[in-house]
Short mmCIF file of C-alpha atoms and ligand atoms in Angstrom, two decimals:
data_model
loop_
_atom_site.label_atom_id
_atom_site.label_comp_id
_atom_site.label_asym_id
_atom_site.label_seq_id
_atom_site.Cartn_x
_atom_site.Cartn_y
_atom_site.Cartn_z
CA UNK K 1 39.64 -13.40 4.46
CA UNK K 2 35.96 -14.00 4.40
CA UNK K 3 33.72 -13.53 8.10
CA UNK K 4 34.05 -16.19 10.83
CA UNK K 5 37.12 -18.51 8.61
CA UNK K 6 39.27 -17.69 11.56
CA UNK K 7 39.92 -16.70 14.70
CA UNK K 8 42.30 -14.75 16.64
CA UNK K 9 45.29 -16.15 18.80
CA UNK K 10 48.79 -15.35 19.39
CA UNK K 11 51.10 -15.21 17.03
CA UNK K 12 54.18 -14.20 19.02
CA UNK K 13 55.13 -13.80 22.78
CA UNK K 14 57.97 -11.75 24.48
CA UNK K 15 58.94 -10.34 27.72
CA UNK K 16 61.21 -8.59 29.77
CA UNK K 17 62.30 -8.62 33.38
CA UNK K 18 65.06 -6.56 35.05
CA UNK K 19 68.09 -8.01 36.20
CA UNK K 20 67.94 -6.49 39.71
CA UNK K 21 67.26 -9.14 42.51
CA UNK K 22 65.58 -8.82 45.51
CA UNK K 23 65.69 -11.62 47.82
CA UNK K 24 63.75 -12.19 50.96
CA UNK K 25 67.08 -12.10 52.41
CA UNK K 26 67.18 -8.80 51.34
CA UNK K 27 63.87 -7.34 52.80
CA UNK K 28 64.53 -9.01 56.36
CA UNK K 29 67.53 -6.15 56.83
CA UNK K 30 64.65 -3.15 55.14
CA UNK K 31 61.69 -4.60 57.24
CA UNK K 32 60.64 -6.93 60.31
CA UNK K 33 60.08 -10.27 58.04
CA UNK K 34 61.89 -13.15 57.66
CA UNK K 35 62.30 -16.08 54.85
CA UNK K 36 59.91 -18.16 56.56
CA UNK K 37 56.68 -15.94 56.61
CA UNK K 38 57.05 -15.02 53.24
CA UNK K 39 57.75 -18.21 51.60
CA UNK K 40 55.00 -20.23 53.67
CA UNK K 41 52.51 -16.83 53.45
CA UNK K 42 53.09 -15.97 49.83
CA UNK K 43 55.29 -18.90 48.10
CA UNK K 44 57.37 -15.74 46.93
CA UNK K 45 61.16 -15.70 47.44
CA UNK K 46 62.23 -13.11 45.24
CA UNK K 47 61.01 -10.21 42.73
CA UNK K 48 63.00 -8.35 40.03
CA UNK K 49 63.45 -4.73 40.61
CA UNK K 50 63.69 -2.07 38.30
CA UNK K 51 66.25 1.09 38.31
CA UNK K 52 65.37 4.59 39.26
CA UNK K 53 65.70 5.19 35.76
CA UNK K 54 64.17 2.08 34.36
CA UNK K 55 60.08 2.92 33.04
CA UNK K 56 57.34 0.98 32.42
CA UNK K 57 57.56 2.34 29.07
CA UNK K 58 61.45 0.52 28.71
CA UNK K 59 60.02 -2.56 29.66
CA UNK K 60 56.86 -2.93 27.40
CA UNK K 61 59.07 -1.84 24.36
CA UNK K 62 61.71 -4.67 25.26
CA UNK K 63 59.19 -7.22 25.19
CA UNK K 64 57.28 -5.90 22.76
CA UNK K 65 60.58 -5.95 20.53
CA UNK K 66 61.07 -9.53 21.45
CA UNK K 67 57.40 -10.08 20.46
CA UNK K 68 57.78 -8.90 17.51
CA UNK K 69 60.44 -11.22 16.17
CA UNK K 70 58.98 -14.15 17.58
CA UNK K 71 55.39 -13.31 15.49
CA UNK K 72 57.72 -12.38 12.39
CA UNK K 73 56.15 -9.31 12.25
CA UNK K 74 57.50 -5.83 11.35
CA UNK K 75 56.44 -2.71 13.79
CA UNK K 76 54.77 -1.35 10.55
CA UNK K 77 52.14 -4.12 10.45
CA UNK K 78 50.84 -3.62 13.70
CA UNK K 79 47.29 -1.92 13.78
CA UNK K 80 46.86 -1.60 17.36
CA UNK K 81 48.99 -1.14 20.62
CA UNK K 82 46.86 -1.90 23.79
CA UNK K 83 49.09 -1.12 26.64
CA UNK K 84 47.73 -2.66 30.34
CA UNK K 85 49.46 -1.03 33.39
CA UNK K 86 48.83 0.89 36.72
CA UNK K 87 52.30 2.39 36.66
CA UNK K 88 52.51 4.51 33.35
CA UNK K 89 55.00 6.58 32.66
CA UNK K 90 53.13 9.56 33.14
CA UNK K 91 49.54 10.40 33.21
CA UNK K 92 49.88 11.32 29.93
CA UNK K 93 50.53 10.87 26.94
CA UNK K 94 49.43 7.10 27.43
CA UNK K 95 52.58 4.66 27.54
CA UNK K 96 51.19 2.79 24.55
CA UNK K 97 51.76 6.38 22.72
CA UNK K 98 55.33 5.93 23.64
CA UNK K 99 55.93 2.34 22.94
CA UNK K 100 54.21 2.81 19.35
CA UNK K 101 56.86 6.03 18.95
CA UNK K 102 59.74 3.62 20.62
CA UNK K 103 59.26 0.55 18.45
CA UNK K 104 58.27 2.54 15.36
CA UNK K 105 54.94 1.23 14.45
CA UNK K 106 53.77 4.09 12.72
CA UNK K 107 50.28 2.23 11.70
CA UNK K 108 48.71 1.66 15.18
CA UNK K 109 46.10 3.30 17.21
CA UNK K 110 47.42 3.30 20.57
CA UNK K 111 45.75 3.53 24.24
CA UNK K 112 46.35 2.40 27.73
CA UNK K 113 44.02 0.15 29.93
CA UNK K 114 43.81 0.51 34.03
CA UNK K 115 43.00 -3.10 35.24
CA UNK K 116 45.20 -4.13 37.73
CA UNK K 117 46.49 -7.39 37.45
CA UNK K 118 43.73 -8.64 34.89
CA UNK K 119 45.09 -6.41 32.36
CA UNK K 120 46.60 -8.72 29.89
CA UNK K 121 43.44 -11.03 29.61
CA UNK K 122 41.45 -7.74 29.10
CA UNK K 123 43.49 -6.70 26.23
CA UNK K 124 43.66 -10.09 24.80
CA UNK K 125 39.76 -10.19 25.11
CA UNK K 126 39.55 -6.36 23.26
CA UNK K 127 42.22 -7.20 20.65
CA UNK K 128 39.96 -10.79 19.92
CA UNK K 129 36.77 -8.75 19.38
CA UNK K 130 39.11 -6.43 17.02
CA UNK K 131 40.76 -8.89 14.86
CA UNK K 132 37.23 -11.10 14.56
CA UNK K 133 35.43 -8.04 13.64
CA UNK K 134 37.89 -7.35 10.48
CA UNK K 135 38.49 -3.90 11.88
CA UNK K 136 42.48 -4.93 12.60
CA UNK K 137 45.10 -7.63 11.59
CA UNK K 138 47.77 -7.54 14.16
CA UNK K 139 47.37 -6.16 18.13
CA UNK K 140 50.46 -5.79 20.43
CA UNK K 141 49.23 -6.42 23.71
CA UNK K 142 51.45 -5.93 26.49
CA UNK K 143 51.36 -5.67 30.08
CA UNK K 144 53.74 -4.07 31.78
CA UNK K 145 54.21 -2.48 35.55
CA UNK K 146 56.81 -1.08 37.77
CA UNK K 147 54.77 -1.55 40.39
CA UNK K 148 58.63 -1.08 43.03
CA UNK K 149 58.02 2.79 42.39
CA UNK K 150 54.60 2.88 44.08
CA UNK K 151 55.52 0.52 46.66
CA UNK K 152 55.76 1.31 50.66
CA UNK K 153 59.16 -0.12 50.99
CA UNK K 154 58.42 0.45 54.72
CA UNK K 155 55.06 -1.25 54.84
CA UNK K 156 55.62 -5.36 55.36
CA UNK K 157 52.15 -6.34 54.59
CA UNK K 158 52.85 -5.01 50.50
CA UNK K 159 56.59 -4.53 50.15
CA UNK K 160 56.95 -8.47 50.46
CA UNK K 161 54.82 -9.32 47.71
CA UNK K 162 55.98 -7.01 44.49
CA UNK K 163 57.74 -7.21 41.89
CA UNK K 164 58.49 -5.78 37.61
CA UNK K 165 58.16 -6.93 34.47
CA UNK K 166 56.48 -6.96 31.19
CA UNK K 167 54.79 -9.56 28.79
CA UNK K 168 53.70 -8.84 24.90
CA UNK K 169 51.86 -11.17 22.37
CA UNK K 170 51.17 -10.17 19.18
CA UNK K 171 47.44 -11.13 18.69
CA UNK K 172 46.27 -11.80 15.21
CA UNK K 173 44.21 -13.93 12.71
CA UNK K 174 44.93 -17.85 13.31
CA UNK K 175 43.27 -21.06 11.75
CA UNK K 176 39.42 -21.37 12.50
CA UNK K 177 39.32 -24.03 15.83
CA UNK K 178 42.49 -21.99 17.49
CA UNK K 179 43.26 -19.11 18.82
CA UNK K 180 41.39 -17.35 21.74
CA UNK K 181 38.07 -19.48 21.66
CA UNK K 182 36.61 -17.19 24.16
CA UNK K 183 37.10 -14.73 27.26
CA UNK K 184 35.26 -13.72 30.35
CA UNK K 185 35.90 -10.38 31.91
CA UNK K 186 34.52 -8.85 35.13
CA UNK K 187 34.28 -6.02 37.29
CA UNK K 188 33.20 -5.11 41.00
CA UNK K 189 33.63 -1.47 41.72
CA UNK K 190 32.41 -2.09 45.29
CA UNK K 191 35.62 -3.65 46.29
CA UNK K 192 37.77 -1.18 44.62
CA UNK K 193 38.54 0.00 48.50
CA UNK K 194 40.59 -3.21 49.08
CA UNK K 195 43.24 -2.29 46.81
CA UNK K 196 43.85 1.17 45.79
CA UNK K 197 46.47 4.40 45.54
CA UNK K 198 45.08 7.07 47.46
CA UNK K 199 46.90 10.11 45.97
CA UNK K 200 48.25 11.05 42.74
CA UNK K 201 45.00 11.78 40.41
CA UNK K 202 41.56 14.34 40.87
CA UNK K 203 40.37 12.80 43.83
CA UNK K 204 44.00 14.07 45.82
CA UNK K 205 46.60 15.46 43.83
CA UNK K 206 49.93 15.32 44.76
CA UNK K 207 51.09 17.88 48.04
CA UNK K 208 53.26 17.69 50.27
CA UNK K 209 50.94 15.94 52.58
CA UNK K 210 50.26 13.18 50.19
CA UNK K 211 53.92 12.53 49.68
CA UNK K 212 55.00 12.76 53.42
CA UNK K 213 51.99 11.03 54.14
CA UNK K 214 53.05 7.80 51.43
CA UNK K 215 49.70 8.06 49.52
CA UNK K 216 51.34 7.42 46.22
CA UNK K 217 52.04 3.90 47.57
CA UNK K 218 49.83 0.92 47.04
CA UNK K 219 47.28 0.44 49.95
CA UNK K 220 46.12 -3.02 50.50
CA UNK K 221 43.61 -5.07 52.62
CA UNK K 222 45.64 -8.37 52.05
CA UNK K 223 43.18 -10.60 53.48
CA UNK K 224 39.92 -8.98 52.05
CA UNK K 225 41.89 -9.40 48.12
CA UNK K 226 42.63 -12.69 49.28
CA UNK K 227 38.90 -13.89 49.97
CA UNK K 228 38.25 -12.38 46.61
CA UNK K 229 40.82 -13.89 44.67
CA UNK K 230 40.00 -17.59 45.86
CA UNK K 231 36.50 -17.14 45.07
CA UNK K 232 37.18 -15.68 41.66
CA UNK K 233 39.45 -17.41 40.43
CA UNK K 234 37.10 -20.06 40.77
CA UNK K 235 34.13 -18.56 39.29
CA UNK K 236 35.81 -16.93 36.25
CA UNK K 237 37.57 -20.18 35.55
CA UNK K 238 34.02 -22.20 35.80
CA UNK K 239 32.37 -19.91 33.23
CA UNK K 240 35.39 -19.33 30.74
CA UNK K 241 35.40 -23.61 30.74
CA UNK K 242 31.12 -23.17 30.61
CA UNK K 243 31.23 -20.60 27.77
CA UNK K 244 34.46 -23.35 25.65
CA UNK K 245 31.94 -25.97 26.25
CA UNK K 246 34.61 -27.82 28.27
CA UNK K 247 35.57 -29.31 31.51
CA UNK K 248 38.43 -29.05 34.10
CA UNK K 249 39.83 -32.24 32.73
CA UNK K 250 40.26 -30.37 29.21
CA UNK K 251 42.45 -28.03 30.30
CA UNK K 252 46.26 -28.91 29.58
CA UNK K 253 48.20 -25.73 31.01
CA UNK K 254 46.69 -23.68 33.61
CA UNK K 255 48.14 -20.62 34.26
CA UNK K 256 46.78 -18.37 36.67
CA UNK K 257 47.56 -14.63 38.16
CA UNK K 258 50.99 -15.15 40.23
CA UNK K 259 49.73 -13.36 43.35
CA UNK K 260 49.70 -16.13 46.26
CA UNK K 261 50.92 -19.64 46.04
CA UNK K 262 47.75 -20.42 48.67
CA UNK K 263 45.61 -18.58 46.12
CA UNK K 264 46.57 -20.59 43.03
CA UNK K 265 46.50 -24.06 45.15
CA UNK K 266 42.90 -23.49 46.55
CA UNK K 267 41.95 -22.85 42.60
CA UNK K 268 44.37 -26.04 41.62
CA UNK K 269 42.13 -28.19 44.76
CA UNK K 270 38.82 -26.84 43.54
CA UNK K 271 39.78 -27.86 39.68
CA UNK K 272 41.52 -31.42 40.44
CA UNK K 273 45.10 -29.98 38.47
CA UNK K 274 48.00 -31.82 39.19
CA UNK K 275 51.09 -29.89 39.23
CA UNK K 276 52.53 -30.40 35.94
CA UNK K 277 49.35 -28.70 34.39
CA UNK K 278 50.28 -25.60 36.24
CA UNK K 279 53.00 -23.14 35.84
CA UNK K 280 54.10 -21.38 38.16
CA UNK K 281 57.20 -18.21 38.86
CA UNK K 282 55.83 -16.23 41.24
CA UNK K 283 59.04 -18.23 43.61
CA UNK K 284 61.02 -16.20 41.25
CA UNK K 285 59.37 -12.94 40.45
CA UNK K 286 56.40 -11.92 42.76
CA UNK K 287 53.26 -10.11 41.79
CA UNK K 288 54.01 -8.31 38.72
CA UNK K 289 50.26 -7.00 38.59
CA UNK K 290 48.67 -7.62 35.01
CA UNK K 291 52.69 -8.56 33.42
CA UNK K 292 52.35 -11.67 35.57
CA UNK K 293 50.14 -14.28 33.39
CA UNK K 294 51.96 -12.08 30.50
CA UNK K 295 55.40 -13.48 30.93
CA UNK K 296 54.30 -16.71 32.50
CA UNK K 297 52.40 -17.33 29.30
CA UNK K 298 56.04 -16.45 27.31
CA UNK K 299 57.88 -18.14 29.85
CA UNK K 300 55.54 -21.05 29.46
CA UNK K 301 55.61 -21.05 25.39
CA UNK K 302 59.78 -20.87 25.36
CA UNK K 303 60.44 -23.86 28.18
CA UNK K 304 58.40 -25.92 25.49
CA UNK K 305 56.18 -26.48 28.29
CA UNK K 306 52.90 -25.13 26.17
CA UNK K 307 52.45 -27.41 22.66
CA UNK K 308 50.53 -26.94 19.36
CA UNK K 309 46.50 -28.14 19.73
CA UNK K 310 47.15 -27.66 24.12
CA UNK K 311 44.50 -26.25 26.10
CA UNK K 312 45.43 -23.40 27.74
CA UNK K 313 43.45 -21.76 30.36
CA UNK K 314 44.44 -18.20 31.97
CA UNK K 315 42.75 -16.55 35.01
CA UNK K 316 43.76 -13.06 36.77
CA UNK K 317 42.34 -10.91 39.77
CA UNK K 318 43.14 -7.17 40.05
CA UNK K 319 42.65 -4.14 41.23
CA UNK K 320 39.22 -2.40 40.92
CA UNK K 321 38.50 -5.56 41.86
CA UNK K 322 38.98 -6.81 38.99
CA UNK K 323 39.31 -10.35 37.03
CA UNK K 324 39.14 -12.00 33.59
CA UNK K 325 39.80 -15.89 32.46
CA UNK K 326 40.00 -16.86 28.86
CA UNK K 327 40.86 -20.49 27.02
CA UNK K 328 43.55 -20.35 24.25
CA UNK K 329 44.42 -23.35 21.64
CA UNK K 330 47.28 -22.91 21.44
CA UNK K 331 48.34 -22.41 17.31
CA UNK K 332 51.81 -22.16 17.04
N1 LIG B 401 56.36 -10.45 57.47
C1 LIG B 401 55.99 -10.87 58.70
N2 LIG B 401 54.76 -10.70 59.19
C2 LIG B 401 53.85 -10.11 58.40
C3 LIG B 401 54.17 -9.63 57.11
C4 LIG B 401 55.48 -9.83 56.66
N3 LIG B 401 55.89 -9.43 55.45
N4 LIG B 401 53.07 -9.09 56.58
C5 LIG B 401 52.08 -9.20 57.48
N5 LIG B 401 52.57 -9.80 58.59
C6 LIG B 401 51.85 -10.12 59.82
C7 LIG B 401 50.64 -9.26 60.03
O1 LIG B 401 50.99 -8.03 60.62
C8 LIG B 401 49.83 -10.13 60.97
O2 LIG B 401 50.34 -9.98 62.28
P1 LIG B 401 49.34 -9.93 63.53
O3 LIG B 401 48.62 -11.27 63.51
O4 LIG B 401 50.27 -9.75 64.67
O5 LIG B 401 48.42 -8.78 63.27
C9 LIG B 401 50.14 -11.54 60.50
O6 LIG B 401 51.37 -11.45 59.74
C10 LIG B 401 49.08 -12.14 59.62
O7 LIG B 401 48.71 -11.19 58.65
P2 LIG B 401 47.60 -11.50 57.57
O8 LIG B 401 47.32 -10.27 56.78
O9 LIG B 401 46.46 -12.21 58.25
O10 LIG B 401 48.37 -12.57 56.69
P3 LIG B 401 47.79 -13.42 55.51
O11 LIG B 401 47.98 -14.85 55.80
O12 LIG B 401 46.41 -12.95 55.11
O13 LIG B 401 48.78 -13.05 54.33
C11 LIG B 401 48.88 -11.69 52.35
C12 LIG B 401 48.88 -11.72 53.88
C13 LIG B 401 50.08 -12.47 51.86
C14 LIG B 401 48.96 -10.25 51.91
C15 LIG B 401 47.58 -12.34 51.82
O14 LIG B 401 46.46 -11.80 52.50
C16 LIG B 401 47.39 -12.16 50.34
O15 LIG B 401 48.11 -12.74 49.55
N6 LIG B 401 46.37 -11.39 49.94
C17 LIG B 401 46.09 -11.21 48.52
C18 LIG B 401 46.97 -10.17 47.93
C19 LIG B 401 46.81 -10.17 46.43
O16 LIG B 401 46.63 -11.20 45.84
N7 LIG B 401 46.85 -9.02 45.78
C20 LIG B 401 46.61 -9.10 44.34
C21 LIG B 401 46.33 -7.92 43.75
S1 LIG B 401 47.73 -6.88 43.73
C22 LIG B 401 47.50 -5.77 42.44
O17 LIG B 401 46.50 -5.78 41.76
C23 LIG B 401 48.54 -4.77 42.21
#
């Protein structure tokens, strides 16, 4: 296929979410909540948990499965496995390595990315620059996180707002005037303080301290991320529609990180959306980090909610902090 006559988009989604349930019901006997605060706080009312034995690793290679059949594609033709997660399986070999080994694509370069919760737009935004390039056909991208095993499960102001899963697409060549027509990624390392896990790599390995102490557990400034995510989630969306050469009005699904119902409605204020341009299952599932826009994207695709020649427009926030937006018409 000769430079520039296409583009890359998505040819198939998947995902996966574990059939565990925990209700806000269910926290008010672990911690002092209640149903109210956490529904009018976070819009949240419950989050799938995995098992003890359940990995991140499980998860990406169920979706990825389901991916697979929805692109049509066999394991073997896929080039590249970009895995984003803050909960691998181990530190390594990277979880991608073990999804590529569980799924039996033999062909593909594998490697993890550490994004937080703007993992999936990152890999969608690598895989693009991939596929344009001619370098690869067909990316798995998947973002997956059992973020319940670094969890305080005594700690109200996190516990609340968690929960697991994993989204896949299968990102290859589509049509020239779909596909990904452009991403924006970002970084500030500044704020990385607002949202971190103290222990567990060089900086403090694990000891007994750091385990008695919980520093394997997420450690959040809730309100600080939550300044940052209503200003970014503006300003990523404005340049992703700047950089498309389009307007608010364009966009025809909006789907953005599922941290904070307050968070998505001050970005669905700022960009006039009413709410059938908007999905939404964060009511359902909670913050699954960078799996969130992952499945709601699937989620969106399968309830026929997201048509052929629709504007889609996808914005995250993460850890380190973190953040990417991109614009997808859609192809399929
Ligand atoms: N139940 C009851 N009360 C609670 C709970 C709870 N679960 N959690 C906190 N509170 C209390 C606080 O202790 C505080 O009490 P005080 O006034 O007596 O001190 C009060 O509620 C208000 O606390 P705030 O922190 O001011 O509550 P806020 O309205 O800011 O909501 C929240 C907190 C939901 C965490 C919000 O700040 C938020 O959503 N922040 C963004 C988080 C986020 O989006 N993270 C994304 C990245 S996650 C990732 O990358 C893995």
């Amino acid at each position: 296929m000769p430079q520039n006559s296409f583009k890359a988009g998505i040819l198939g989604t998947g995902s996966f979410l574990p059939e565990n349930r925990l209700t806000n019901a269910d926290l008010e006997k672990m911690v002092d909540t209640s149903d109210e605060w956490i529904v009018s706080r976070t819009g949240i009312r419950e989050r799938r948990i995995a098992d003890a034995s359940m990995t991140t690793s499980y998860m990406a290679t169920e979706a990825a499965k389901k991916a697979l059949i929805d692109a049509n594609i066999s394991a073997k033709d896929i080039d590249l496995i970009i895995i984003a997660t803050v909960v691998p399986d181990m530190n390594f070999p990277s979880t991608a390595c073990i999804v590529q080994a569980n799924i039996g694509a033999d062909n593909a370069a594998a490697f993890d990315i550490e994004v937080g919760c703007s993992g999936f737009i990152y890999g969608l935004s690598i895989a693009k620059q991939f596929i344009e390039n001619g370098t690869y056909k067909n990316i798995l991208v998947v973002a997956a996180d059992t973020l319940s095993k670094i969890t305080n499960w005594e700690d109200r102001n996190t516990c609340v707002l968690f929960g697991d899963g994993a989204g896949a697409a299968i990102v290859g060549p589509v049509e020239n005037g779909y596909g990904i027509l452009d991403t924006y990624i970002g970084a500030d390392g500044k704020g990385g303080k607002h949202l971190y896990m103290p222990a567990g790599g060089s900086r403090m390995p694990a000891s007994e301290d750091s385990v008695k102490n919980k520093l394997h557990t997420i450690h959040m400034e809730g309100q600080e991320v939550f300044k940052f995510a209503v200003k970014v989630m503006n300003t990523a969306t404005i340049e992703i529609l700047d950089k498309c050469g389009l307007k608010p009005d364009d966009i025809d699904i909006f789907i953005p990180h599922q941290a904070n119902i307050r968070i998505i409605e001050a970005g669905m204020k700022r960009l006039k959306l009413t709410n059938e341009k908007v999905f939404i299952n964060l009511d359902k599932y909670g913050n699954m980090s960078a799996a969130s826009v992952a499945v709601a994207l699937d989620e969106a695709s399968k309830e026929g909610m997201v048509k052929k020649d629709n504007i889609i427009l996808m914005v995250a926030f993460g850890a380190g902090l973190t953040w990417g937006s991109t614009v997808i018409k859609w192809n399929k």
